[in-house]
Short mmCIF file of C-alpha atoms in Angstrom, two decimals:
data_model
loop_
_atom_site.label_atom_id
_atom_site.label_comp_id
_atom_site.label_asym_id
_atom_site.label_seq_id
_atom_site.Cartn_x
_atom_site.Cartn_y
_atom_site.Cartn_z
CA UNK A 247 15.90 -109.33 -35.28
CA UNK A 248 18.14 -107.77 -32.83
CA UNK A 249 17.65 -104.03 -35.48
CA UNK A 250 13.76 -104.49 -34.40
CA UNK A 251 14.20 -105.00 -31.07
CA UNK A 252 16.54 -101.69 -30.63
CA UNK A 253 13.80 -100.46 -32.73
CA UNK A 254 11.06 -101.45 -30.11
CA UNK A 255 13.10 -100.48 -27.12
CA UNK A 256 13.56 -97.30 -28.37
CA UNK A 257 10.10 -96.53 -29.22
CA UNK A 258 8.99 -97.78 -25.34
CA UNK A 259 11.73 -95.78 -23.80
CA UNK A 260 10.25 -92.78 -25.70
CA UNK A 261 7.04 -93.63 -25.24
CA UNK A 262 7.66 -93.61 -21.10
CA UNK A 263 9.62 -90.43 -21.30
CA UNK A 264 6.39 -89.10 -23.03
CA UNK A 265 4.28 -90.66 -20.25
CA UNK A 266 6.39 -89.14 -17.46
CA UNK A 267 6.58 -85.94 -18.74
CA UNK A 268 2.66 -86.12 -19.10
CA UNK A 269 1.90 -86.67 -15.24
CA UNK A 270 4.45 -83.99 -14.29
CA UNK A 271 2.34 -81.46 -12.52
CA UNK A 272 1.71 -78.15 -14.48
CA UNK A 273 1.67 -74.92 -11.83
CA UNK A 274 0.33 -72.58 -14.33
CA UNK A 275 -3.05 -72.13 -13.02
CA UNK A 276 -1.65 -72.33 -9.08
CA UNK A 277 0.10 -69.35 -9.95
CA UNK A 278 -2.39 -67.38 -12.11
CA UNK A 279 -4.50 -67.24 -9.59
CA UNK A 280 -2.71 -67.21 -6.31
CA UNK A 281 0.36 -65.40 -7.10
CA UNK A 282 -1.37 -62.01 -6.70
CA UNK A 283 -1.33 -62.23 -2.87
CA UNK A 284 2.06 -62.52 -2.63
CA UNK A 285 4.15 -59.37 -2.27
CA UNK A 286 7.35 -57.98 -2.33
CA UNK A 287 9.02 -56.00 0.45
CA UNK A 288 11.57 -53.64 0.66
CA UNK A 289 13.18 -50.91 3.76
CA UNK A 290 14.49 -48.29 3.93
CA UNK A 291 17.39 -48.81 6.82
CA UNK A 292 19.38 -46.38 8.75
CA UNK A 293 23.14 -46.75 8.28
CA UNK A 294 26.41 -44.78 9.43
CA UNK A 295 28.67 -43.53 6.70
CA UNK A 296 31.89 -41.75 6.49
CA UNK A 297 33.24 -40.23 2.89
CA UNK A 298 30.35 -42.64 1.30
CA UNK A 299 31.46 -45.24 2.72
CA UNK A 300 28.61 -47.56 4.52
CA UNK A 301 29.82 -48.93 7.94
CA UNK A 302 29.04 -52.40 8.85
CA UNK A 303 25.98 -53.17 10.55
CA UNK A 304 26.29 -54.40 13.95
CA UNK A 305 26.57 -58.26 13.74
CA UNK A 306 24.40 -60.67 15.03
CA UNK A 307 22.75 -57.79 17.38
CA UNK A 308 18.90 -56.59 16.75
CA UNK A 309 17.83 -53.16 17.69
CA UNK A 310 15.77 -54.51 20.25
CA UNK A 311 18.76 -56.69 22.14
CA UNK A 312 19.18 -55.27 25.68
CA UNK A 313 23.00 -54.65 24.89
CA UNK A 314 21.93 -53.14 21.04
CA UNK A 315 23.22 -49.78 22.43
CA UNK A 316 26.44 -51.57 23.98
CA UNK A 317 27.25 -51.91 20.31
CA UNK A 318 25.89 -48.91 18.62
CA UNK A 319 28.05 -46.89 21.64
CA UNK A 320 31.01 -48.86 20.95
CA UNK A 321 30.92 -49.30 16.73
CA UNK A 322 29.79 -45.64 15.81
CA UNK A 323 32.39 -43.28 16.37
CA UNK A 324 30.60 -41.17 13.73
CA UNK A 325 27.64 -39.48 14.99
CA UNK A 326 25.65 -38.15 11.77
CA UNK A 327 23.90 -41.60 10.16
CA UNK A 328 22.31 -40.95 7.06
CA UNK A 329 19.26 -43.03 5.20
CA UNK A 330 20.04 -45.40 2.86
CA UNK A 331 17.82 -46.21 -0.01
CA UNK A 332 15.16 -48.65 0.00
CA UNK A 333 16.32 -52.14 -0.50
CA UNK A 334 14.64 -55.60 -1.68
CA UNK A 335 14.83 -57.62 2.33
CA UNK A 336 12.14 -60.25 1.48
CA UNK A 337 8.71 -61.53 0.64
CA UNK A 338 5.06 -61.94 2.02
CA UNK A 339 1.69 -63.24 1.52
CA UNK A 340 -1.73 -61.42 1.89
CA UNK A 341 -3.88 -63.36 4.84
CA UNK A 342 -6.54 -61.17 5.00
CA UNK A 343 -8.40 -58.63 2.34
CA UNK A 344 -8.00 -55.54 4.96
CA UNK A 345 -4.06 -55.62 4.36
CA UNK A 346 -2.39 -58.09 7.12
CA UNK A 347 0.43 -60.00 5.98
CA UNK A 348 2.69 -62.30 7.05
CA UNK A 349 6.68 -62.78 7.00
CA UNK A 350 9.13 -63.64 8.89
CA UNK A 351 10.93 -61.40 11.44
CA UNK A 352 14.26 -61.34 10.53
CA UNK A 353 12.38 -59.57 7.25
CA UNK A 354 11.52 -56.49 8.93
CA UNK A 355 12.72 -55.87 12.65
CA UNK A 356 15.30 -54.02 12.08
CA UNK A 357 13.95 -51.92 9.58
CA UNK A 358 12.85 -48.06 9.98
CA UNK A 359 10.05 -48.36 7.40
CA UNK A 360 8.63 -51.11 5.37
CA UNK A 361 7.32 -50.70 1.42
CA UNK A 362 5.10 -53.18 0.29
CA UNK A 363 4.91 -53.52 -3.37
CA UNK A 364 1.74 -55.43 -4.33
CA UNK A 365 1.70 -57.51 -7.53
CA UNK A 366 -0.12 -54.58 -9.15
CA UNK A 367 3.02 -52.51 -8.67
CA UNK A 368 1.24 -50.39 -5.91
CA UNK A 369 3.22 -49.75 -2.90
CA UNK A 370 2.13 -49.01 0.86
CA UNK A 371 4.39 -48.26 4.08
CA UNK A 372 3.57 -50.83 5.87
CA UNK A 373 2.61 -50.99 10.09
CA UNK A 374 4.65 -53.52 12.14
CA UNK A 375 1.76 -55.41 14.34
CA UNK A 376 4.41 -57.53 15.69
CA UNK A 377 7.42 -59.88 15.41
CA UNK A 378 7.98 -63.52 17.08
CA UNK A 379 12.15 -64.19 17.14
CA UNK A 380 11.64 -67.62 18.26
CA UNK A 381 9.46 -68.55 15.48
CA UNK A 382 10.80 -65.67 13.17
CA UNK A 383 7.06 -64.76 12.43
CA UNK A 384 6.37 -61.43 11.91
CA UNK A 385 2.45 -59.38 10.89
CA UNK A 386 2.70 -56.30 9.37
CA UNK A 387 -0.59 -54.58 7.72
CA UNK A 388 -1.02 -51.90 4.82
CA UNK A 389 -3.85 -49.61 4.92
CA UNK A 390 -5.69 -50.77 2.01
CA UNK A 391 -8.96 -52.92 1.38
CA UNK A 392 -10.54 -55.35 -1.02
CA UNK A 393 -6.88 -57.37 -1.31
CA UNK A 394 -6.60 -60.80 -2.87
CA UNK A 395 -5.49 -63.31 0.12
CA UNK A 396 -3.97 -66.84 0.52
CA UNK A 397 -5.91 -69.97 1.04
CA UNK A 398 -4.75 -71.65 4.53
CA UNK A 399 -4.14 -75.36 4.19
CA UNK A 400 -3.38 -78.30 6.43
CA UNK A 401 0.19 -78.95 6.78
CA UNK A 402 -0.63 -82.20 8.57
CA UNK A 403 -1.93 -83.61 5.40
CA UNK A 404 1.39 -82.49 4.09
CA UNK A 405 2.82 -86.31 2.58
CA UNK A 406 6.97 -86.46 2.08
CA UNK A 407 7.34 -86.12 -1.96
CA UNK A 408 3.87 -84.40 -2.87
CA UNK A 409 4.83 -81.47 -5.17
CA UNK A 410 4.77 -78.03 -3.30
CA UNK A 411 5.78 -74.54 -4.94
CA UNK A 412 7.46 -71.01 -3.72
CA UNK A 413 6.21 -67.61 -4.76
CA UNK A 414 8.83 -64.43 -3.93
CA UNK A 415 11.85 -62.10 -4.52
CA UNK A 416 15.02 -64.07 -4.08
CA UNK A 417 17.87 -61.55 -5.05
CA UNK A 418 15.09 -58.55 -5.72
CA UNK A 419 13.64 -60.53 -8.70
CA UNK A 420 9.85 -60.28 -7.73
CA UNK A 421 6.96 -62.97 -7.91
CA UNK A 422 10.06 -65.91 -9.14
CA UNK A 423 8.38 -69.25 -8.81
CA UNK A 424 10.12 -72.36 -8.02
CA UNK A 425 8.75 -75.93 -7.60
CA UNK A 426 9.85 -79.12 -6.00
CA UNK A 427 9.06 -81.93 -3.34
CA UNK A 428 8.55 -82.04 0.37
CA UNK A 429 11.49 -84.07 1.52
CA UNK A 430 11.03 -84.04 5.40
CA UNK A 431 8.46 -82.92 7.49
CA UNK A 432 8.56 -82.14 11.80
CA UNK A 433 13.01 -81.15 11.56
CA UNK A 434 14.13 -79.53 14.15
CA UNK A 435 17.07 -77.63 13.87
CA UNK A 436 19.53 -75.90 16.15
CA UNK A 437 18.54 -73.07 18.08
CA UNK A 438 15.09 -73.71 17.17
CA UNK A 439 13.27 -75.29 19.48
CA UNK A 440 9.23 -74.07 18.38
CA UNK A 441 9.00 -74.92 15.17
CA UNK A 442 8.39 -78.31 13.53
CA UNK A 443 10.22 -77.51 10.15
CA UNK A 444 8.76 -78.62 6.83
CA UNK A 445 12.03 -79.75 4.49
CA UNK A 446 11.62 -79.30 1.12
CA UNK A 447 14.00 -78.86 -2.38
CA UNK A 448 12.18 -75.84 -3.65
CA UNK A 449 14.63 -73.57 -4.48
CA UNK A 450 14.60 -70.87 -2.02
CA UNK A 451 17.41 -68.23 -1.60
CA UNK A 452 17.83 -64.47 -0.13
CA UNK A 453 14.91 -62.64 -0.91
CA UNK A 454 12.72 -65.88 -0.63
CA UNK A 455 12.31 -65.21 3.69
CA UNK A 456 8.55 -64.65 4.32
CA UNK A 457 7.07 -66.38 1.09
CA UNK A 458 4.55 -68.93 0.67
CA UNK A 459 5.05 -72.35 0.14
CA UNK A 460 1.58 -73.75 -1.54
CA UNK A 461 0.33 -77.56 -1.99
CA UNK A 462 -1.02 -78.23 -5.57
CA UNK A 463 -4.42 -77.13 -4.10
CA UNK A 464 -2.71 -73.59 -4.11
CA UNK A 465 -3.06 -73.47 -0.30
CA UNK A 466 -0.47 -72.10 1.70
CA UNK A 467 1.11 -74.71 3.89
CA UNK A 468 4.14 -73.04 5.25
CA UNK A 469 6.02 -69.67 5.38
CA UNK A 470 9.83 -70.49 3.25
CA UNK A 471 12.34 -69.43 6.20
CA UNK A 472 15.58 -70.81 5.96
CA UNK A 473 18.20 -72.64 3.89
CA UNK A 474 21.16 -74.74 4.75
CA UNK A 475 23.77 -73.84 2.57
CA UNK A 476 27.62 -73.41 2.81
CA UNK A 477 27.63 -71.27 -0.05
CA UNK A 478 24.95 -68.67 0.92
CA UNK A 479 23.13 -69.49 -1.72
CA UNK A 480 20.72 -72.70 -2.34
CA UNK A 481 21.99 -76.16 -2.33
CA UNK A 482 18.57 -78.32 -2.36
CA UNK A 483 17.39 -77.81 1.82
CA UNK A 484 14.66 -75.39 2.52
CA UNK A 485 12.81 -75.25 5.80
CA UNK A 486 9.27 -73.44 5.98
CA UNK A 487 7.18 -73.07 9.16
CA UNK A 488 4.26 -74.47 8.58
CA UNK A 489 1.39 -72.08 8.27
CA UNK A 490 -1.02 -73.20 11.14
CA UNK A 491 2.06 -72.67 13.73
CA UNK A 492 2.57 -69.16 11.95
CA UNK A 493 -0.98 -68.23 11.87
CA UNK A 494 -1.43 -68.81 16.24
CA UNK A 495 1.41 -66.73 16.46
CA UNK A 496 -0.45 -63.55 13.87
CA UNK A 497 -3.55 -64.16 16.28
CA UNK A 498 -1.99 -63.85 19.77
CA UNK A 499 0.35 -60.64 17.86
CA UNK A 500 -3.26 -59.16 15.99
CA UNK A 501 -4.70 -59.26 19.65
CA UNK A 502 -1.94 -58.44 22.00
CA UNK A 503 1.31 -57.36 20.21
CA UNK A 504 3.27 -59.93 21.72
CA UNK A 505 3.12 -63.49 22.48
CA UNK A 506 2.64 -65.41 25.54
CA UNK A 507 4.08 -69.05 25.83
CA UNK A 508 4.51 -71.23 28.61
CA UNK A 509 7.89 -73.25 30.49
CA UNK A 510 8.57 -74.96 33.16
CA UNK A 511 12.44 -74.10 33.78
CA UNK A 512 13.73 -77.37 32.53
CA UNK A 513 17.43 -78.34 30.25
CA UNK A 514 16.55 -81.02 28.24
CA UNK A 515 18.72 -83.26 25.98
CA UNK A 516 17.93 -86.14 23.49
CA UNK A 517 17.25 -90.06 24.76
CA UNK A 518 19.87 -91.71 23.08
CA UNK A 519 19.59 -96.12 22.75
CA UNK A 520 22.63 -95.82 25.46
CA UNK A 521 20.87 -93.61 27.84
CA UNK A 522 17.34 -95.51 27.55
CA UNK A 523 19.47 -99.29 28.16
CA UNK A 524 20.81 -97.10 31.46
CA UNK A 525 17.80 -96.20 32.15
CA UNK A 526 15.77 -99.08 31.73
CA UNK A 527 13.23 -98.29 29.28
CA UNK A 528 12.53 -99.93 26.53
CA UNK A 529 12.98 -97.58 23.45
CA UNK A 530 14.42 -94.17 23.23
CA UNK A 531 11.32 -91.89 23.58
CA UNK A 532 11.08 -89.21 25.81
CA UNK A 533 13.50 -85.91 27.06
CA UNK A 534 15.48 -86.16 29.67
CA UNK A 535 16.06 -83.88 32.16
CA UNK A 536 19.90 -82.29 32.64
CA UNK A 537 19.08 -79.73 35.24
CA UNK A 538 15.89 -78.10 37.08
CA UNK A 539 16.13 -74.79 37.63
CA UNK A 540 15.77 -73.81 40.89
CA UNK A 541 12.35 -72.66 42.26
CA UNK A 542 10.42 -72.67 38.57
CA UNK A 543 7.55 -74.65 38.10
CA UNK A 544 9.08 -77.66 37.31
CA UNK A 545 11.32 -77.65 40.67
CA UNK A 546 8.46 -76.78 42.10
CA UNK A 547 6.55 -79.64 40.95
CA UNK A 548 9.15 -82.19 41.90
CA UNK A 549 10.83 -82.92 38.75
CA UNK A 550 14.27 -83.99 38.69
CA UNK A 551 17.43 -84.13 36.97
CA UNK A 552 17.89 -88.20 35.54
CA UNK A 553 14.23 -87.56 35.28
CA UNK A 554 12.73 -88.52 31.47
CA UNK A 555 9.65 -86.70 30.26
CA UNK A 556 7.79 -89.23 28.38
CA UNK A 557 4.19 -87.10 28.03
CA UNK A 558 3.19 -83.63 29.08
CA UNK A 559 -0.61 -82.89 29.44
CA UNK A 560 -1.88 -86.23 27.63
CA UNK A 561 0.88 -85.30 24.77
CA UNK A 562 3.58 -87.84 23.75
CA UNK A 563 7.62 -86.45 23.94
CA UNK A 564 8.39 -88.75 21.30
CA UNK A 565 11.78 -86.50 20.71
CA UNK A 566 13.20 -84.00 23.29
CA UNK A 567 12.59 -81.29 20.62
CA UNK A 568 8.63 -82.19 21.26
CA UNK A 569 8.79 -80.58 24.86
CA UNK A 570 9.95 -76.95 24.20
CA UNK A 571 6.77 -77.48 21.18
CA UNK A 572 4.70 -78.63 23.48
CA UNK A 573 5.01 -76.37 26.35
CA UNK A 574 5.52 -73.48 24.55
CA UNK A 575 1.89 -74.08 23.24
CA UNK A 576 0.49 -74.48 27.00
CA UNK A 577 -1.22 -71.06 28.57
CA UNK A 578 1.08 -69.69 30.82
CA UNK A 579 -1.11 -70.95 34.67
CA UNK A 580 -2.45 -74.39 32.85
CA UNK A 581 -2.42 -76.95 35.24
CA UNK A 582 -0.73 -79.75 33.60
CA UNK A 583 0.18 -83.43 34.28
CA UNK A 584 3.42 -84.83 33.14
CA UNK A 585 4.49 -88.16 33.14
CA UNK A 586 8.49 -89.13 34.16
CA UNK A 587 10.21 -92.38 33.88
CA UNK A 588 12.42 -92.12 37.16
CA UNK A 589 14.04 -95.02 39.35
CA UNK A 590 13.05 -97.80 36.67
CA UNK A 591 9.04 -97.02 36.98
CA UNK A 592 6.46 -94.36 35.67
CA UNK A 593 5.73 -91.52 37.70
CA UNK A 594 3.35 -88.64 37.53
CA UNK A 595 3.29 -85.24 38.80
CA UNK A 596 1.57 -82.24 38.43
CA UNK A 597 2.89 -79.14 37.63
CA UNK A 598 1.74 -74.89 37.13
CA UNK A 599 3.36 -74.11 34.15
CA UNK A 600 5.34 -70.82 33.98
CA UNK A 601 5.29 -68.11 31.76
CA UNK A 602 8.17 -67.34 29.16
CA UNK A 603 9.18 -63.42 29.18
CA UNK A 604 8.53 -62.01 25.85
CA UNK A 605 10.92 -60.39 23.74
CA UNK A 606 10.11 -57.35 24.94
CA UNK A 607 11.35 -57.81 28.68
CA UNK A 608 13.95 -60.10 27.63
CA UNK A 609 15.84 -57.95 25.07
CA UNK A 610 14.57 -54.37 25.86
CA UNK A 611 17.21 -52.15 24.31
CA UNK A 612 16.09 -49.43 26.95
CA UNK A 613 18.39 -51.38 29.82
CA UNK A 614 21.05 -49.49 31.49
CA UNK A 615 24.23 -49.65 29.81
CA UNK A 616 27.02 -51.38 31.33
CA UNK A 617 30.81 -51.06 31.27
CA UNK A 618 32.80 -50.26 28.71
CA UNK A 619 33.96 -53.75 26.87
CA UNK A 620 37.48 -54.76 27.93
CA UNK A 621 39.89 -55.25 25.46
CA UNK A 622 40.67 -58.25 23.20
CA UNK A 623 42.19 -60.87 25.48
CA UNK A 624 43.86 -64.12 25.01
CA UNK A 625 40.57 -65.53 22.49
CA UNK A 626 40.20 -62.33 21.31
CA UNK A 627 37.28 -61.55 22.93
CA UNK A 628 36.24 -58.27 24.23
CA UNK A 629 34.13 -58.85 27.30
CA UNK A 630 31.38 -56.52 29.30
CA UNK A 631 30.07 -57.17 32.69
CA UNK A 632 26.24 -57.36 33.16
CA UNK A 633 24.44 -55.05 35.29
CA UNK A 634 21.92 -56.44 38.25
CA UNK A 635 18.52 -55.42 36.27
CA UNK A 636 20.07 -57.27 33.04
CA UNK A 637 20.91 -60.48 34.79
CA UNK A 638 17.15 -60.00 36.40
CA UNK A 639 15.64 -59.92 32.95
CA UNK A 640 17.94 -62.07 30.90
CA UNK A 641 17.05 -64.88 34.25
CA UNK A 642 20.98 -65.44 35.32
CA UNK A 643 23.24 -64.53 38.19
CA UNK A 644 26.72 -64.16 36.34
CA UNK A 645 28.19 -63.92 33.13
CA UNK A 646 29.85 -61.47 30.83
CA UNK A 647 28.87 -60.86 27.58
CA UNK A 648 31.06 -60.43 24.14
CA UNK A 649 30.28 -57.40 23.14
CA UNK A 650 33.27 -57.89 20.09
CA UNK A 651 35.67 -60.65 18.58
CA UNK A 652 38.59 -61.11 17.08
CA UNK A 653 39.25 -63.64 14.16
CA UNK A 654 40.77 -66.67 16.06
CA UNK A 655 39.98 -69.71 18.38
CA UNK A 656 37.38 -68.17 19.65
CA UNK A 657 35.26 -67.57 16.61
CA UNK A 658 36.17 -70.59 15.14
CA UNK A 659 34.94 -72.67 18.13
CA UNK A 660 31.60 -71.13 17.20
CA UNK A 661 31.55 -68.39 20.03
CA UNK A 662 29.68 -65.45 18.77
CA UNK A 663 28.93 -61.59 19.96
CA UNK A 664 26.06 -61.36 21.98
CA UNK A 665 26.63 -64.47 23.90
CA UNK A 666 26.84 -64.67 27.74
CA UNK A 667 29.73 -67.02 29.21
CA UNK A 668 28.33 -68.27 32.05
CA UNK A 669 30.87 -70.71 33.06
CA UNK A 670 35.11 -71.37 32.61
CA UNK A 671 35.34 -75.16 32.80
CA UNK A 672 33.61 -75.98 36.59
CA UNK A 673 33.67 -72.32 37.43
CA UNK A 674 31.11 -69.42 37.11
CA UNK A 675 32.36 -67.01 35.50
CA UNK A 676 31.72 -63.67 37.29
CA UNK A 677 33.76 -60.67 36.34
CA UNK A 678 36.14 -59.85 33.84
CA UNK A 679 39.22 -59.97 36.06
CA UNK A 680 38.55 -63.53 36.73
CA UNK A 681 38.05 -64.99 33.60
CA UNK A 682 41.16 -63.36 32.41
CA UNK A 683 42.90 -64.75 35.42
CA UNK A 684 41.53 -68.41 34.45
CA UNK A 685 42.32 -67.59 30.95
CA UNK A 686 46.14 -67.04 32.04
CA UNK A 687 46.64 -70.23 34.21
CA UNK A 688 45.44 -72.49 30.80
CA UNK A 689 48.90 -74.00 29.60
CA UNK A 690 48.91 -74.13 25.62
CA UNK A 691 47.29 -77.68 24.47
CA UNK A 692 44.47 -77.70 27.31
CA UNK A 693 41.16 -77.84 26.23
CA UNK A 694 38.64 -75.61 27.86
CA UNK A 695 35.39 -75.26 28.34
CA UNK A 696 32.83 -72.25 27.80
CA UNK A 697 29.24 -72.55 29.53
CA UNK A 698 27.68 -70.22 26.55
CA UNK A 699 24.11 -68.77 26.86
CA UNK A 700 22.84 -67.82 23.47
CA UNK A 701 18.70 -66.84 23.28
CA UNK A 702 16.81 -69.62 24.71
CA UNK A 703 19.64 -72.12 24.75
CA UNK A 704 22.80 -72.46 26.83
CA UNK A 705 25.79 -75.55 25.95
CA UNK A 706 29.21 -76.00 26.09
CA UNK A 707 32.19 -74.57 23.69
CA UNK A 708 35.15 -76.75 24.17
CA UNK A 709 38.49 -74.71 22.38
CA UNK A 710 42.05 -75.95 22.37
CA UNK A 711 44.06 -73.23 23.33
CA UNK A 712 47.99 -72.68 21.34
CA UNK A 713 50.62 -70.18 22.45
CA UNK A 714 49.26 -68.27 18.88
CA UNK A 715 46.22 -67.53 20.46
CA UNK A 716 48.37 -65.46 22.91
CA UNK A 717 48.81 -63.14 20.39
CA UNK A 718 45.49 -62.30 20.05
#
């Protein structure tokens, strides 16, 4: 009795293995007949060698950074570059049969000529329409016609654990597929505060950047981005924008070359349960406002800090990264109504929203030059000062900028080059002697702190400082 029914158990545990494997999705068609639109692209990068040696690129700095040339000045003693050879940087997809095609701009904006390699194994140089930082979109377009293209899903029909699948060249291995769930939809992550990320396990790694990410329809429903990994390699979370926020970004680049988005000069941080009991409301919805800054549209409107942004033009601000979403999407002059919780009751106001300054004023490498970078002080930090047109374009009165670091507290704390300190502790921070004079008075133990302005985003960078660090 007991044989038979390890017998029977057997044959049902085989017989739902069989089942399973039955309803497991099969992507062979998907890709038979979509995978032709995705492509493969390469660069060909300038680089500065010595006795055939490559020199590192300049971290963490894009050519078109305002202080780009601060580095170049300061990192190239050798003045002959030389071209290197073209090199596998990421993937695409084909949006339209005249050659337009979409990636993401860390893909290509540094390059001095893109190669598009088509699944057909034809190759084009391809144009550079434009590139978005903030949402890392970029449009490029080959001169070709009659192209297969991607179908453009919905990614708000998108439902956490439908099957989705990733077409590209992670490591230079063209048109790889890999397959897996949707795990998360609407993440934000750090530093990026415009795109509602769609988390998935699909297997994505370098090479992947640009790609599509298709539903089982074998529409494209995001563009695969980025991966969190401590490795550098893939360790099961993928984030993809999703394709409807790439594809306003390829229209306003296709019509003007650059994008126009809207603020309202605000510093936002998250409604915790703690700060809504304080506050009086009832659940933790909303933004709430750190600091106004002084005379944008927001100031001018009357908001204030303590205030908490609970809808802007008819929108909810269910999470404080809604609001940079939200009124990034608004056309810079909109007349908009926003509703605060302020003093225990719900107040509206009106407000003119702003325009922000596109990449192109913000980071034009074309800016006067500043001083040479001091050297490495007590963090190991080698510090420039800012000239008046830069602070007028980055939107700041004071700061310094790290042009260069050392390995130490400094790095470690998370401070890297190309940020602006802003502020030592309660101080501003407004030439190089002075912070090195605040520096010295720190006794070994303290804790400081770093007002750090990095893109879009400024925080604090607390470091505890040891008399090793004085040997930096």
């Amino acid at each position: 009795m007991i044989s038979q029914l390890i017998v029977i158990s057997l044959f049902l545990s085989a017989a739902t293995a069989f089942a399973q494997a039955n309803e497991l999705p099969d992507f062979t068609g998907l890709v038979e007949k979509h995978g032709a639109a995705v492509v493969n692209i390469s660069a060909v990068q300038t680089s500065n060698a010595l006795n055939g040696q490559v020199l590192p690129e300049i971290p963490g700095i894009p050519e078109n950074s305002p202080f780009y040339d601060f580095f170049k000045r300061h990192m190239q003693p050798f003045p002959a570059p030389r071209r290197s050879e073209p090199k596998s940087l990421g993937s695409g997809f084909i949006i339209s049969s005249d050659g337009y095609i979409l990636t993401n701009a860390h893909v290509v904006e540094t390059a001095d000529e893109v190669t598009v390699k088509l699944n057909d194994k034809r190759e084009f140089v391809a144009e550079i329409i434009g590139t978005d930082r903030k949402t890392d979109i970029a449009l490029i377009k080959i001169n070709a016609t009659d192209l297969p293209r991607v179908t453009q899903g919905n990614p708000e029909n998108l439902r956490v654990g439908e099957w989705v699948i990733a077409i590209g060249s992670p490591f230079g291995f063209e048109h790889s597929v890999t397959a897996g769930i949707v795990s998360a939809k609407g993440r934000s992550l750090a530093q990026e505060n415009y795109v509602p990320f769609i988390q998935t396990d699909v297997a994505i790694n370098p090479g992947n950047s640009g790609g599509p990410l298709f539903n089982m329809k074998g529409e494209v429903v995001g563009i695969n981005s980025q991966i969190y990994s401590r490795t550098g390699g893939f360790m099961g979370l993928s984030f993809a924008i999703p394709i409807n926020v790439a594809t306003e970004i390829a229209d306003q680049l296709k019509a003007n070359g650059k994008i126009s988005r809207g603020r309202i000069g605000v510093m936002i941080q998250e409604v915790t349960k703690e700060l809504a009991e304080s506050f009086g409301l009832a659940d933790s919805n909303g933004a709430l406002v750190v600091s106004v800054e002084k005379g944008g549209p927001a100031d001018t409107a009357g908001i204030k800090p303590r205030d908490i942004i609970l809808k802007f033009d008819e929108k909810n601000v269910t999470t404080s990264a809604d609001l940079p979403r939200i009124v990034g999407n608004t056309k810079p002059n909109a007349k908009v109504t926003i509703q605060v919780w302020r003093d225990g009751a719900l107040k509206t106001v009106k407000v003119e929203v702003g325009e922000t300054p596109s990449d192109e004023v913000a980071e034009n490498r074309k800016l006067k030059q500043g001083k040479k970078p001091d050297t490495s002080n007590r963090l190991g930090l080698a510090l420039s000062e800012i000239t008046a047109e830069q602070k007028k374009q980055l939107e700041i009165t004071n700061g310094l900028l790290v042009e260069d670091m050392q390995p130490g507290i400094a790095s470690r704390s998370g401070i890297r080059i190309g940020d602006i300190i802003l502020g030592f502790n309660s101080k501003d921070v407004k030439s190089i002697q002075q912070f090195n004079e605040l520096l010295g008075q720190v006794k070994s133990g303290k804790n400081i702190a770093l007002l750090v302005k990095r893109g879009d985003m400024t925080t604090f960078i607390t470091m505890k400082l040891t008399d090793d660090d004085k040997k930096n």
